[in-house]
Short mmCIF file of C-alpha atoms in Angstrom, two decimals:
data_model
loop_
_atom_site.label_atom_id
_atom_site.label_comp_id
_atom_site.label_asym_id
_atom_site.label_seq_id
_atom_site.Cartn_x
_atom_site.Cartn_y
_atom_site.Cartn_z
CA MET T 1 -44.37 6.68 -10.53
CA ARG T 2 -42.04 4.86 -12.84
CA THR T 3 -38.28 5.25 -11.74
CA PHE T 4 -34.95 4.18 -13.69
CA ASP T 5 -32.27 2.53 -12.25
CA ARG T 6 -28.78 1.84 -13.42
CA ALA T 7 -28.11 -1.08 -15.52
CA ASN T 8 -27.50 -4.51 -13.92
CA LYS T 9 -23.93 -4.73 -15.59
CA LEU T 10 -22.78 -1.97 -13.89
CA GLU T 11 -23.31 -3.74 -10.36
CA LYS T 12 -19.59 -4.89 -10.18
CA VAL T 13 -18.10 -1.95 -12.08
CA SER T 14 -16.26 0.70 -9.90
CA TYR T 15 -13.81 3.37 -10.69
CA ASP T 16 -12.74 4.90 -7.15
CA ILE T 17 -10.42 7.45 -8.52
CA ARG T 18 -13.47 9.49 -9.19
CA GLY T 19 -15.66 7.60 -6.76
CA PRO T 20 -17.60 8.64 -3.55
CA ILE T 21 -14.75 10.03 -1.61
CA ALA T 22 -13.92 12.36 -4.58
CA LYS T 23 -17.52 13.10 -4.37
CA GLU T 24 -17.27 14.24 -0.76
CA ALA T 25 -14.00 16.23 -1.42
CA LYS T 26 -16.35 18.24 -3.79
CA ARG T 27 -18.71 18.83 -1.26
CA ILE T 28 -16.05 20.07 1.32
CA GLU T 29 -14.86 22.30 -1.32
CA SER T 30 -18.59 23.83 -1.87
CA GLU T 31 -18.23 25.03 1.62
CA GLY T 32 -15.32 27.17 0.95
CA HIS T 33 -12.56 24.85 2.31
CA LYS T 34 -9.48 24.05 0.08
CA VAL T 35 -8.71 20.38 -0.33
CA ILE T 36 -5.22 19.26 -1.43
CA LYS T 37 -6.12 16.79 -3.97
CA LEU T 38 -3.34 14.05 -4.68
CA ASN T 39 -5.75 11.59 -6.31
CA ILE T 40 -5.52 12.02 -10.02
CA GLY T 41 -2.46 12.29 -12.27
CA ASN T 42 -3.44 15.63 -14.02
CA PRO T 43 -0.43 17.51 -14.88
CA GLY T 44 -2.24 20.67 -15.96
CA ALA T 45 -3.73 21.06 -12.48
CA PHE T 46 -0.33 21.29 -10.88
CA GLY T 47 1.28 24.13 -13.02
CA PHE T 48 2.67 21.86 -15.67
CA ASP T 49 2.34 23.41 -19.35
CA ALA T 50 2.38 21.42 -22.47
CA PRO T 51 5.23 21.97 -25.03
CA GLN T 52 4.84 24.95 -27.42
CA GLU T 53 5.28 22.79 -30.37
CA ILE T 54 2.03 20.86 -29.54
CA ILE T 55 0.10 23.96 -28.82
CA ASP T 56 1.19 25.57 -31.97
CA GLY T 57 0.61 22.40 -34.08
CA VAL T 58 -3.16 22.29 -32.66
CA SER T 59 -3.83 25.81 -32.95
CA ALA T 60 -2.62 26.22 -36.58
CA ASN T 61 -5.09 23.38 -37.60
CA LEU T 62 -8.19 24.86 -35.95
CA ARG T 63 -9.77 25.34 -39.48
CA ASN T 64 -8.53 21.85 -40.66
CA ALA T 65 -10.31 20.09 -37.94
CA GLN T 66 -13.93 21.33 -38.66
CA GLY T 67 -15.00 17.99 -40.63
CA TYR T 68 -14.96 14.43 -39.67
CA GLY T 69 -11.61 12.75 -40.21
CA ASP T 70 -10.59 9.19 -40.85
CA SER T 71 -12.26 6.70 -38.22
CA GLN T 72 -8.93 5.35 -37.20
CA GLY T 73 -7.25 8.80 -36.95
CA ILE T 74 -5.68 11.36 -39.55
CA PRO T 75 -2.86 10.06 -41.57
CA ALA T 76 -0.45 12.47 -40.18
CA ALA T 77 -0.78 11.44 -36.66
CA ARG T 78 -0.87 7.69 -37.48
CA GLN T 79 2.42 8.26 -39.68
CA ALA T 80 4.06 9.75 -36.74
CA VAL T 81 3.19 6.82 -34.33
CA MET T 82 4.33 4.46 -36.92
CA GLN T 83 7.59 6.12 -37.31
CA ASP T 84 7.91 6.14 -33.44
CA PHE T 85 7.57 2.37 -33.59
CA HIS T 86 9.90 1.80 -36.40
CA GLY T 87 12.54 3.89 -34.43
CA LYS T 88 12.11 1.49 -31.37
CA GLY T 89 12.91 -1.54 -33.78
CA ILE T 90 9.15 -2.78 -34.32
CA LEU T 91 9.39 -2.63 -38.04
CA ASP T 92 5.86 -4.47 -38.69
CA VAL T 93 3.72 -1.71 -37.67
CA GLU T 94 1.71 -0.26 -40.51
CA LEU T 95 -0.80 2.73 -40.81
CA ASN T 96 -3.82 0.43 -40.65
CA ASP T 97 -2.66 -1.11 -37.38
CA ILE T 98 -2.85 2.02 -35.64
CA PHE T 99 -6.02 3.54 -33.95
CA ILE T 100 -5.97 7.07 -32.62
CA GLY T 101 -8.68 7.57 -29.64
CA ASN T 102 -9.83 10.17 -27.29
CA GLY T 103 -7.38 9.17 -24.52
CA VAL T 104 -5.99 5.82 -23.67
CA SER T 105 -9.46 5.20 -21.61
CA GLU T 106 -11.42 5.13 -24.80
CA LEU T 107 -9.26 2.67 -26.47
CA ILE T 108 -9.16 0.35 -23.40
CA MET T 109 -12.74 0.52 -23.71
CA LEU T 110 -12.66 -0.26 -27.47
CA SER T 111 -10.27 -2.96 -27.35
CA MET T 112 -12.00 -4.78 -24.72
CA GLN T 113 -15.58 -4.33 -26.35
CA ALA T 114 -14.19 -5.92 -29.49
CA LEU T 115 -12.62 -8.77 -27.96
CA LEU T 116 -14.68 -10.28 -25.01
CA ASN T 117 -17.64 -12.49 -24.88
CA PRO T 118 -19.48 -13.41 -21.45
CA GLY T 119 -17.17 -15.35 -19.50
CA ASP T 120 -13.78 -14.62 -21.11
CA GLU T 121 -10.95 -13.87 -18.80
CA VAL T 122 -8.28 -11.22 -18.87
CA LEU T 123 -5.12 -11.40 -16.65
CA VAL T 124 -4.78 -7.97 -14.90
CA PRO T 125 -2.09 -6.90 -12.52
CA MET T 126 -2.88 -6.58 -8.79
CA PRO T 127 -2.85 -3.57 -8.03
CA ASN T 128 -3.82 -2.00 -11.50
CA TYR T 129 -5.28 1.11 -12.99
CA PRO T 130 -8.90 0.22 -12.38
CA LEU T 131 -10.13 1.29 -15.78
CA TRP T 132 -8.70 -2.13 -16.96
CA THR T 133 -10.89 -4.33 -14.42
CA ALA T 134 -14.02 -1.98 -15.13
CA ALA T 135 -13.85 -2.07 -18.87
CA ILE T 136 -13.30 -6.09 -18.67
CA THR T 137 -16.36 -6.32 -16.40
CA LEU T 138 -18.72 -4.10 -18.28
CA MET T 139 -17.82 -6.13 -21.53
CA GLY T 140 -19.07 -9.36 -19.67
CA GLY T 141 -15.69 -10.61 -18.92
CA GLN T 142 -13.92 -11.59 -15.99
CA ALA T 143 -10.58 -9.77 -14.55
CA VAL T 144 -8.49 -12.21 -12.99
CA HIS T 145 -5.92 -10.65 -10.94
CA TYR T 146 -2.33 -11.78 -10.86
CA LEU T 147 0.03 -10.57 -7.92
CA CYS T 148 2.70 -8.03 -8.33
CA ASP T 149 5.17 -8.26 -5.29
CA GLU T 150 5.88 -5.46 -3.04
CA ALA T 151 9.03 -7.40 -1.78
CA ALA T 152 10.39 -7.66 -5.20
CA ASP T 153 9.97 -4.07 -6.09
CA TRP T 154 6.30 -4.72 -7.23
CA ASN T 155 7.37 -6.83 -9.93
CA PRO T 156 4.80 -9.25 -11.33
CA ASP T 157 4.86 -12.87 -9.75
CA LEU T 158 5.18 -15.12 -12.58
CA GLN T 159 3.97 -18.29 -10.90
CA ASP T 160 0.97 -16.59 -10.11
CA ILE T 161 0.46 -15.59 -13.59
CA ARG T 162 1.02 -19.16 -14.70
CA SER T 163 -1.45 -20.62 -12.10
CA LYS T 164 -4.16 -18.29 -13.39
CA VAL T 165 -4.28 -19.02 -16.98
CA THR T 166 -7.28 -21.34 -18.01
CA ASP T 167 -9.04 -22.26 -21.19
CA ARG T 168 -11.14 -19.00 -20.87
CA THR T 169 -8.06 -16.78 -20.60
CA LYS T 170 -7.66 -14.73 -23.72
CA ALA T 171 -5.12 -11.84 -22.80
CA ILE T 172 -2.90 -10.42 -20.14
CA VAL T 173 -2.66 -6.83 -19.30
CA VAL T 174 1.02 -5.42 -18.42
CA ILE T 175 1.04 -1.91 -17.04
CA ASN T 176 4.68 -0.66 -17.56
CA PRO T 177 5.70 1.63 -15.83
CA ASN T 178 2.97 0.73 -13.56
CA ASN T 179 0.21 2.76 -11.91
CA PRO T 180 -0.03 2.62 -9.03
CA THR T 181 3.28 1.32 -7.91
CA GLY T 182 5.78 3.17 -10.29
CA ALA T 183 7.59 -0.04 -10.87
CA VAL T 184 9.67 -0.15 -14.01
CA TYR T 185 9.95 -3.88 -15.57
CA SER T 186 13.03 -5.30 -16.75
CA LYS T 187 13.58 -7.05 -20.14
CA LYS T 188 13.94 -10.32 -18.29
CA THR T 189 10.38 -9.96 -16.60
CA LEU T 190 8.95 -9.09 -19.79
CA GLU T 191 10.63 -11.87 -21.77
CA ASP T 192 8.97 -14.40 -19.05
CA ILE T 193 5.37 -12.68 -19.41
CA ALA T 194 5.77 -13.02 -23.31
CA ALA T 195 6.85 -16.60 -22.95
CA ILE T 196 3.63 -17.46 -20.89
CA ALA T 197 1.62 -15.39 -23.66
CA CYS T 198 3.16 -17.50 -26.43
CA GLU T 199 2.64 -20.81 -24.82
CA ARG T 200 -0.87 -20.27 -24.06
CA GLU T 201 -1.68 -18.39 -27.19
CA LEU T 202 -2.69 -14.81 -25.31
CA ILE T 203 -2.91 -11.37 -26.55
CA VAL T 204 -0.61 -8.98 -24.35
CA PHE T 205 -2.36 -5.38 -23.69
CA ALA T 206 0.63 -3.11 -22.96
CA ASP T 207 -0.33 -0.02 -21.16
CA GLU T 208 2.73 2.08 -21.84
CA ILE T 209 1.16 5.79 -21.08
CA TYR T 210 4.34 6.46 -18.56
CA SER T 211 6.95 5.07 -20.96
CA ARG T 212 8.82 8.22 -21.05
CA ILE T 213 8.79 9.08 -17.31
CA THR T 214 11.59 6.98 -15.49
CA TYR T 215 13.86 8.07 -12.80
CA GLU T 216 17.36 7.11 -11.90
CA GLY T 217 18.36 5.48 -15.06
CA ALA T 218 15.51 2.95 -15.04
CA GLN T 219 15.01 1.75 -18.77
CA PHE T 220 11.72 1.47 -20.24
CA ILE T 221 11.49 -1.51 -22.88
CA PRO T 222 8.37 -1.67 -25.22
CA MET T 223 6.61 -4.85 -24.78
CA ALA T 224 6.27 -5.04 -28.68
CA SER T 225 9.91 -5.21 -28.92
CA ILE T 226 9.98 -8.43 -27.03
CA ASN T 227 8.55 -11.49 -29.02
CA PRO T 228 7.18 -10.98 -32.69
CA ASP T 229 5.33 -14.25 -32.37
CA ILE T 230 2.50 -12.87 -30.02
CA LEU T 231 0.03 -10.27 -30.63
CA THR T 232 0.86 -7.24 -28.70
CA ILE T 233 -1.42 -4.20 -28.59
CA SER T 234 0.33 -1.20 -27.17
CA PHE T 235 -1.09 1.85 -25.83
CA ASP T 236 0.37 5.54 -25.29
CA GLY T 237 -0.81 9.23 -25.64
CA LEU T 238 -0.09 12.91 -24.90
CA SER T 239 -1.59 12.86 -21.36
CA LYS T 240 1.34 12.33 -19.28
CA SER T 241 4.87 12.33 -21.02
CA TRP T 242 3.57 15.50 -23.00
CA LEU T 243 1.46 17.05 -20.16
CA CYS T 244 -1.70 17.24 -22.28
CA ALA T 245 -4.03 15.21 -20.27
CA GLY T 246 -7.05 17.22 -21.26
CA PHE T 247 -6.43 16.80 -25.07
CA ARG T 248 -7.42 13.26 -24.86
CA ALA T 249 -5.08 12.32 -27.77
CA ALA T 250 -3.80 8.61 -27.64
CA TRP T 251 -2.96 5.59 -29.84
CA MET T 252 -3.24 1.98 -29.89
CA VAL T 253 -0.89 -0.07 -32.09
CA LEU T 254 -1.29 -3.88 -33.18
CA SER T 255 2.06 -5.56 -33.71
CA GLY T 256 3.44 -8.99 -33.84
CA ASN T 257 1.15 -11.96 -34.69
CA LYS T 258 -1.35 -10.01 -36.39
CA LYS T 259 -2.56 -12.87 -38.51
CA ALA T 260 -4.05 -14.26 -35.47
CA ALA T 261 -6.14 -11.13 -35.20
CA ALA T 262 -7.90 -10.62 -38.32
CA GLY T 263 -11.34 -11.19 -36.80
CA TYR T 264 -10.38 -8.98 -33.93
CA LEU T 265 -9.22 -6.17 -36.29
CA THR T 266 -12.49 -6.26 -38.09
CA GLY T 267 -14.31 -5.52 -34.96
CA LEU T 268 -11.94 -2.82 -34.03
CA GLU T 269 -12.52 -1.11 -37.33
CA MET T 270 -16.23 -1.62 -36.78
CA LEU T 271 -16.26 0.19 -33.46
CA SER T 272 -13.90 2.82 -34.87
CA ASN T 273 -16.28 3.63 -37.59
CA MET T 274 -19.38 3.82 -35.34
CA ARG T 275 -17.66 6.66 -33.41
CA LEU T 276 -17.18 8.40 -36.81
CA CYS T 277 -13.73 9.57 -35.61
CA PRO T 278 -11.78 10.64 -32.75
CA ASN T 279 -11.69 14.36 -31.71
CA MET T 280 -9.74 15.92 -34.77
CA LEU T 281 -8.27 18.93 -33.27
CA PRO T 282 -5.99 17.30 -30.74
CA GLN T 283 -4.63 14.84 -33.27
CA PHE T 284 -2.75 17.77 -34.92
CA GLY T 285 -0.37 17.80 -31.82
CA ILE T 286 0.53 14.06 -32.06
CA GLN T 287 3.10 14.76 -35.02
CA ALA T 288 4.58 17.79 -33.08
CA ALA T 289 4.80 15.59 -29.89
CA LEU T 290 6.49 12.56 -31.55
CA GLY T 291 8.99 14.86 -33.14
CA ASN T 292 9.85 16.12 -29.51
CA PRO T 293 10.23 13.03 -27.48
CA GLY T 294 12.17 14.58 -24.52
CA SER T 295 9.42 16.85 -23.59
CA VAL T 296 9.68 15.63 -19.70
CA ASP T 297 13.30 14.73 -19.77
CA LYS T 298 14.51 17.76 -17.63
CA LEU T 299 11.93 17.11 -15.12
CA LEU T 300 13.14 13.68 -14.40
CA LEU T 301 16.78 14.24 -13.65
CA PRO T 302 18.22 15.40 -10.53
CA GLY T 303 17.03 18.97 -9.94
CA GLY T 304 14.07 18.43 -12.26
CA ARG T 305 10.62 19.10 -10.60
CA LEU T 306 9.34 15.60 -11.01
CA LYS T 307 12.46 13.76 -9.65
CA GLU T 308 12.50 16.26 -6.60
CA GLN T 309 9.13 16.00 -5.72
CA ARG T 310 9.17 12.20 -5.93
CA ASP T 311 12.06 12.22 -3.58
CA GLU T 312 10.32 14.79 -1.09
CA VAL T 313 7.36 12.40 -1.15
CA ILE T 314 9.15 9.23 -0.48
CA ASN T 315 11.36 10.69 2.28
CA ALA T 316 8.30 12.18 3.94
CA VAL T 317 6.46 8.90 3.73
CA ASN T 318 9.17 6.80 5.13
CA SER T 319 9.72 9.19 8.06
CA ILE T 320 6.15 8.76 9.27
CA PRO T 321 5.79 5.99 12.11
CA GLY T 322 3.57 3.35 10.66
CA LEU T 323 4.27 4.00 7.03
CA SER T 324 6.64 2.47 4.33
CA VAL T 325 6.96 2.98 0.66
CA VAL T 326 8.97 1.50 -2.32
CA SER T 327 10.50 3.98 -4.15
CA PRO T 328 9.01 4.24 -7.79
CA LYS T 329 11.04 3.91 -10.61
CA GLY T 330 8.55 5.51 -13.19
CA ALA T 331 5.22 7.11 -13.42
CA LEU T 332 3.73 9.75 -11.08
CA TYR T 333 2.66 7.91 -8.14
CA CYS T 334 3.94 5.92 -4.96
CA PHE T 335 2.06 3.34 -3.07
CA PRO T 336 2.58 3.46 0.29
CA LYS T 337 1.89 0.73 2.92
CA ILE T 338 0.28 1.66 6.09
CA ASP T 339 0.51 -0.59 9.39
CA THR T 340 -3.12 -1.55 9.88
CA ALA T 341 -2.53 -3.00 13.29
CA LYS T 342 -0.84 0.12 14.57
CA PHE T 343 -4.13 2.11 13.49
CA GLY T 344 -6.82 -0.45 13.76
CA ILE T 345 -7.53 -0.13 9.77
CA LYS T 346 -9.98 -2.79 8.69
CA ASN T 347 -11.36 -0.56 5.99
CA ASP T 348 -8.88 1.61 3.57
CA GLN T 349 -11.82 3.44 1.95
CA GLN T 350 -12.93 4.71 5.38
CA PHE T 351 -9.34 5.44 6.47
CA ILE T 352 -9.01 7.84 3.36
CA MET T 353 -12.46 9.36 4.28
CA ASP T 354 -11.60 9.93 7.53
CA LEU T 355 -8.21 11.67 6.37
CA LEU T 356 -10.18 13.76 3.80
CA GLN T 357 -12.82 14.93 6.41
CA ALA T 358 -10.45 15.53 9.10
CA LYS T 359 -7.54 17.24 7.06
CA HIS T 360 -9.01 18.18 3.73
CA LEU T 361 -6.48 15.97 2.10
CA LEU T 362 -7.45 13.39 -0.69
CA PHE T 363 -5.58 10.23 -1.56
CA VAL T 364 -7.15 7.05 -3.25
CA HIS T 365 -7.44 3.81 -1.24
CA GLY T 366 -5.34 0.81 -2.21
CA SER T 367 -8.57 -1.51 -2.76
CA GLY T 368 -9.69 1.25 -5.57
CA PHE T 369 -6.76 -0.29 -7.59
CA GLY T 370 -7.84 -3.90 -7.01
CA TRP T 371 -5.35 -4.34 -3.96
CA LYS T 372 -6.28 -7.45 -1.97
CA GLU T 373 -5.77 -5.93 1.87
CA PRO T 374 -6.57 -2.49 3.30
CA ASN T 375 -3.11 -1.59 3.80
CA HIS T 376 -2.13 0.54 1.05
CA PHE T 377 -3.01 4.08 -0.69
CA ARG T 378 -1.79 6.10 -3.86
CA ILE T 379 -0.09 9.54 -3.48
CA VAL T 380 0.22 11.71 -6.61
CA PHE T 381 3.73 13.63 -6.58
CA LEU T 382 2.75 16.07 -9.18
CA PRO T 383 2.38 19.02 -6.65
CA ASN T 384 5.31 21.58 -5.90
CA LYS T 385 7.42 20.80 -2.80
CA GLU T 386 5.55 23.46 -0.64
CA THR T 387 2.16 21.72 -1.22
CA ILE T 388 3.67 18.32 -0.68
CA ALA T 389 5.20 19.34 2.44
CA ASP T 390 1.85 20.80 3.53
CA ALA T 391 0.20 17.50 2.52
CA MET T 392 2.69 15.36 4.42
CA GLY T 393 2.30 17.44 7.33
CA ARG T 394 -1.34 16.93 7.65
CA LEU T 395 -0.90 13.28 6.86
CA ARG T 396 1.59 12.95 9.81
CA SER T 397 -0.65 15.03 12.20
CA PHE T 398 -3.72 12.98 11.24
CA LEU T 399 -1.92 9.67 12.00
CA GLU T 400 -0.64 10.71 15.26
CA GLY T 401 -4.09 10.29 17.00
CA TYR T 402 -5.62 7.96 14.43
CA GLN T 403 -7.50 4.89 15.28
CA GLN T 404 -10.19 3.55 13.16
CA LYS T 405 -13.64 3.12 14.81
#
């Protein structure tokens, strides 16, 4: 009998946030057990509701969403994004520089597909959101990982970046605020990265989906505002800051040295045309969202739910023998370090699987984010305090007797 295997190009592609361990969690749930799932940054699953203005904007336009729209997105949505960038002082953005997509994930894939030839290199942070590495690999490129230094609050190691630029390097990815570490980069850090990009004529891909989620006065600075001499491609959307992950509404914006990207822009337009258009209905929420930019502000301040939950997780992790964590300044995650010698850990994926099977508690192992050693894992701090206390209690109990076999 003829059989069909997956394509060879998928051999080196992985996305462990929804990988084999998450599949095991589903199996456990199918047997009637409740799993505390702290593996995905999905606000809607933890009782966060989207702002009413967005819901109204979408629901009022149901009939207007019946037909295909512009392949780059409806004009009203792109106009709102353009005005948002102008308000940040990024004045060279025009309507045709903006692409609306079905989530940032689709736009990342599209941006890599339009750019990369086999063997092209893209610098990606380590650790990183794994879709970047997967997209680059799937399109025939090579993701070259530059170090983010835990001892320096997870800031990029600029010397490491410089050492890894080659003649094949086309671009550098900057994730700010960072997933999975929660680092928020200073203006000086962004300027230094931009200087390398300018010197070596690289595109900067700025993943800024958590741009409005920062804590304790940490200031987010748009990469596109740093250096107009480089081509910057910025990504943002409704999933996190506006609590609309399921709407899959996002935008990608070209700014800076757009003259260098005329051919690339043609490729982006071609791929956008081939999908006909992004999902019409969620686009009607973008204008409402950008007109209400403070949707999560109250959640980030002392007394706000996200701030308090972050503190609860950080304090609990740091109180467990063998664990430590750098307090995140942004996003929805922390990236604890585990004492591998104490627990005999040589395989972080096995550690997370053992924890799931023993305590029905689901995290994501650090190597799933491209981290180089088996000594980290990511925790989502979206659940309420009671669930966090339960989860941290299970983690503490598990580690009290754990030794990896």
